[in-house]
XYZ file of N, CA, C and O in Angstrom:
308
model
N 2.840 131.503 -69.333
C 2.185 130.157 -69.006
C 1.263 129.753 -69.381
O -0.066 130.616 -68.756
N 1.531 128.723 -70.029
C 0.055 128.260 -70.879
C -1.205 127.207 -69.498
O -0.164 127.366 -68.680
N -2.224 127.280 -69.838
C -3.096 126.443 -68.873
C -2.567 124.731 -68.591
O -2.435 124.444 -67.672
N -2.018 124.596 -69.808
C -1.401 123.135 -69.386
C -0.042 123.013 -68.416
O -0.271 122.222 -68.007
N 0.527 124.076 -68.436
C 2.078 124.134 -67.463
C 1.201 124.434 -65.801
O 2.143 124.135 -65.170
N 0.006 124.534 -65.676
C -0.124 124.906 -64.162
C -1.184 123.566 -63.780
O -1.369 123.542 -62.555
N -0.937 122.485 -64.683
C -1.371 121.293 -64.034
C -0.187 120.670 -63.070
O 0.918 120.671 -63.654
N -0.416 120.013 -62.216
C 0.407 119.225 -61.281
C 0.915 117.848 -62.131
O -0.234 117.386 -62.853
N 1.719 117.677 -61.736
C 2.431 116.217 -62.701
C 2.421 115.156 -61.281
O 2.267 115.308 -60.175
N 2.544 113.596 -61.873
C 2.174 112.705 -60.528
C 3.765 112.935 -60.093
O 4.459 113.008 -60.756
N 3.749 111.935 -58.747
C 4.914 112.010 -58.408
C 5.997 111.310 -58.753
O 7.112 111.987 -58.324
N 5.967 110.359 -59.768
C 6.976 109.154 -60.547
C 7.536 110.592 -61.527
O 9.214 110.880 -62.142
N 6.569 111.412 -62.290
C 6.953 112.286 -63.099
C 7.969 113.488 -62.229
O 9.066 114.007 -63.098
N 7.337 113.995 -61.125
C 8.515 114.743 -60.531
C 9.376 114.612 -60.018
O 10.524 115.291 -60.835
N 9.412 113.106 -59.390
C 11.013 112.954 -59.258
C 11.523 112.580 -60.163
O 13.049 113.300 -60.141
N 11.510 112.262 -61.783
C 11.910 112.698 -62.846
C 12.870 114.016 -63.085
O 13.535 114.026 -63.529
N 11.626 114.548 -63.208
C 12.287 116.478 -63.330
C 13.288 116.626 -62.476
O 14.338 117.575 -62.896
N 13.029 116.464 -61.353
C 13.958 116.716 -60.302
C 15.239 116.446 -60.608
O 16.622 117.038 -60.420
N 15.488 114.803 -60.963
C 16.859 114.178 -61.535
C 17.067 114.946 -62.320
O 18.505 115.458 -62.344
N 16.482 115.364 -63.533
C 16.887 115.908 -64.718
C 17.754 116.960 -64.144
O 18.597 117.800 -64.771
N 16.536 117.862 -63.440
C 17.044 119.296 -63.170
C 18.198 119.516 -62.517
O 19.097 120.538 -62.451
N 18.703 118.537 -61.720
C 19.920 118.607 -60.820
C 20.927 118.412 -61.826
O 22.415 118.969 -61.183
N 21.188 117.841 -63.047
C 22.216 117.893 -63.682
C 22.092 119.149 -65.146
O 23.134 118.953 -65.478
N 20.896 119.735 -64.743
C 20.932 121.207 -65.791
C 21.650 121.779 -65.824
O 22.026 122.142 -63.978
N 22.322 122.891 -66.297
C 23.008 123.943 -66.043
C 22.439 124.973 -65.063
O 21.224 124.855 -65.363
N 22.996 125.778 -64.165
C 22.619 127.013 -63.390
C 22.298 128.023 -64.612
O 23.147 128.112 -65.599
N 20.964 128.893 -64.619
C 21.036 129.721 -65.375
C 22.111 131.166 -65.585
O 22.571 131.259 -66.412
N 22.915 131.152 -64.510
C 23.955 131.971 -64.323
C 25.155 131.337 -65.098
O 25.983 131.872 -65.394
N 25.267 130.226 -65.132
C 26.095 129.515 -66.235
C 26.212 129.315 -67.799
O 27.063 128.869 -68.068
N 24.888 129.812 -68.086
C 24.747 129.879 -69.631
C 24.990 130.943 -69.776
O 24.564 131.645 -69.656
N 26.147 130.675 -70.973
C 26.324 132.328 -71.759
C 27.023 132.003 -73.167
O 26.484 130.811 -73.742
N 26.695 132.904 -74.059
C 26.732 133.054 -75.383
C 27.973 131.997 -75.756
O 28.283 131.119 -76.700
N 29.262 132.305 -75.279
C 30.415 131.712 -75.364
C 30.403 130.622 -75.613
O 30.777 129.571 -76.230
N 29.788 129.669 -74.200
C 29.950 128.063 -74.114
C 28.723 127.792 -74.838
O 28.582 126.328 -75.197
N 27.366 128.149 -75.250
C 26.520 127.423 -75.964
C 26.262 128.023 -76.876
O 25.333 127.661 -77.706
N 26.674 128.640 -77.250
C 26.628 129.639 -79.340
C 25.307 130.384 -79.113
O 24.899 130.547 -78.175
N 24.714 130.001 -80.364
C 23.761 130.943 -80.592
C 22.413 129.860 -79.788
O 21.085 130.532 -79.555
N 22.637 128.831 -79.273
C 21.267 128.159 -78.524
C 21.421 128.487 -77.139
O 20.527 128.260 -76.381
N 22.013 129.494 -76.559
C 22.271 129.945 -75.377
C 20.516 130.417 -75.208
O 20.334 129.922 -73.606
N 20.398 131.273 -75.447
C 18.403 131.876 -75.200
C 17.380 130.657 -74.788
O 16.664 130.882 -74.093
N 17.747 129.687 -75.860
C 17.242 128.370 -75.752
C 17.241 127.693 -74.561
O 16.382 127.386 -73.796
N 18.422 127.729 -74.151
C 18.780 126.658 -73.253
C 18.450 127.384 -71.881
O 17.573 126.873 -71.033
N 18.271 129.017 -71.719
C 17.741 129.653 -70.654
C 15.868 129.368 -70.824
O 15.640 129.309 -69.397
N 15.524 129.034 -71.611
C 14.112 128.986 -71.764
C 13.446 128.027 -71.355
O 12.828 127.822 -70.278
N 14.620 126.643 -71.737
C 13.886 125.315 -70.904
C 14.720 125.263 -69.651
O 13.793 124.622 -68.921
N 15.848 125.965 -69.422
C 16.001 126.058 -67.547
C 14.849 126.412 -67.052
O 13.865 126.201 -65.674
N 14.146 127.741 -67.636
C 12.905 128.599 -66.773
C 11.983 127.551 -66.573
O 10.951 127.655 -65.795
N 11.343 126.763 -67.713
C 10.301 126.308 -67.822
C 10.445 125.009 -66.661
O 9.227 124.755 -66.143
N 11.216 124.642 -66.594
C 11.506 123.415 -65.673
C 11.415 124.123 -64.314
O 10.976 123.448 -63.803
N 11.859 125.088 -64.180
C 12.161 125.793 -62.825
C 10.493 126.211 -62.540
O 9.815 125.979 -61.346
N 9.708 126.585 -63.368
C 8.360 127.185 -63.272
C 7.629 125.416 -62.985
O 6.701 125.763 -61.911
N 8.010 124.728 -63.793
C 7.359 123.548 -63.540
C 7.047 122.407 -61.868
O 6.435 122.407 -61.079
N 8.679 122.850 -61.577
C 8.704 122.422 -60.145
C 8.250 123.356 -59.285
O 7.629 122.460 -58.340
N 8.057 124.666 -59.009
C 7.429 125.639 -58.494
C 6.202 125.121 -58.302
O 5.324 125.299 -57.096
N 5.347 124.853 -59.281
C 3.956 124.682 -59.825
C 3.513 123.689 -58.733
O 2.416 123.334 -58.253
N 4.690 122.534 -59.150
C 4.471 121.456 -58.222
C 4.908 121.640 -56.545
O 5.089 120.313 -56.176
N 4.959 122.625 -55.981
C 5.683 122.831 -54.652
C 6.551 122.532 -54.440
O 7.052 122.276 -53.660
N 7.769 122.503 -55.535
C 9.157 122.256 -55.462
C 10.071 123.196 -55.289
O 9.664 124.127 -56.411
N 10.828 123.454 -54.209
C 11.810 124.631 -54.599
C 12.936 124.229 -55.356
O 13.874 123.552 -54.949
N 13.237 125.137 -56.909
C 14.305 124.709 -57.363
C 15.766 124.965 -56.748
O 16.761 123.963 -56.907
N 15.865 125.289 -55.518
C 17.020 125.744 -55.324
C 17.440 124.486 -54.161
O 18.620 124.472 -53.849
N 16.789 124.042 -53.845
C 16.489 122.681 -53.018
C 16.907 121.283 -53.796
O 17.179 120.489 -52.963
N 16.314 121.382 -54.949
C 16.384 120.115 -55.483
C 17.658 119.426 -55.836
O 17.883 118.276 -55.478
N 18.959 119.945 -55.916
C 20.071 119.241 -56.127
C 20.892 118.757 -54.503
O 20.903 117.862 -54.599
N 20.168 119.320 -53.289
C 20.454 118.838 -51.989
C 19.669 117.276 -51.761
O 20.021 116.522 -50.861
N 18.456 117.875 -52.481
C 17.686 116.329 -52.426
C 18.182 115.292 -53.233
O 17.878 113.878 -52.334
N 18.530 115.565 -54.244
C 18.507 114.262 -55.023
C 20.319 113.858 -55.226
O 20.548 112.886 -54.945
N 21.467 114.812 -54.905
C 22.751 114.381 -54.316
C 23.143 114.868 -53.192
O 23.731 115.709 -53.141
N 22.555 114.653 -51.819
C 22.640 115.248 -50.771
C 24.650 114.904 -50.414
O 24.859 115.644 -49.823
N 25.102 114.209 -50.746
C 26.409 113.858 -50.511
C 27.375 114.846 -51.281
O 28.395 115.096 -50.986
N 26.893 114.927 -52.253
C 27.655 116.299 -53.151
C 27.087 117.662 -53.153
O 27.453 118.539 -53.780
N 26.198 117.756 -52.147
C 25.983 119.205 -51.800
C 26.958 119.811 -50.770
O 26.596 119.008 -49.454
N 27.315 121.025 -50.936
C 27.989 121.589 -49.508
C 26.806 121.672 -48.721
O 25.750 122.180 -49.005
N 27.036 121.587 -47.196
C 26.460 122.095 -46.571
C 26.103 123.669 -46.351
O 27.141 124.670 -46.622
N 24.890 124.280 -45.843
C 25.161 125.431 -45.462
C 25.877 126.240 -44.153
O 26.479 125.272 -43.329
N 26.204 127.329 -44.505
C 27.241 128.196 -43.775
C 26.480 129.017 -42.418
O 27.044 129.305 -42.069
N 25.153 128.723 -42.640
C 24.570 129.500 -41.896
C 23.391 129.002 -40.802
O 22.643 127.650 -40.969
């Protein structure tokens, strides 16, 4: 990760990133069959966004529930 990626982003940009991330495919859903030769690039993009969320103290696993709470299943534990 380069030094530019370790900088925190402003509140509005972070909210926009959360919204975009909530619509991105999960890494486990990305494969060569569905994404062709670009699947590795898609995985890299997902990882860059995840890292940026983590740097900004956001748990990527919680983003979907925060952005779309009505469309997120309740936890079972």
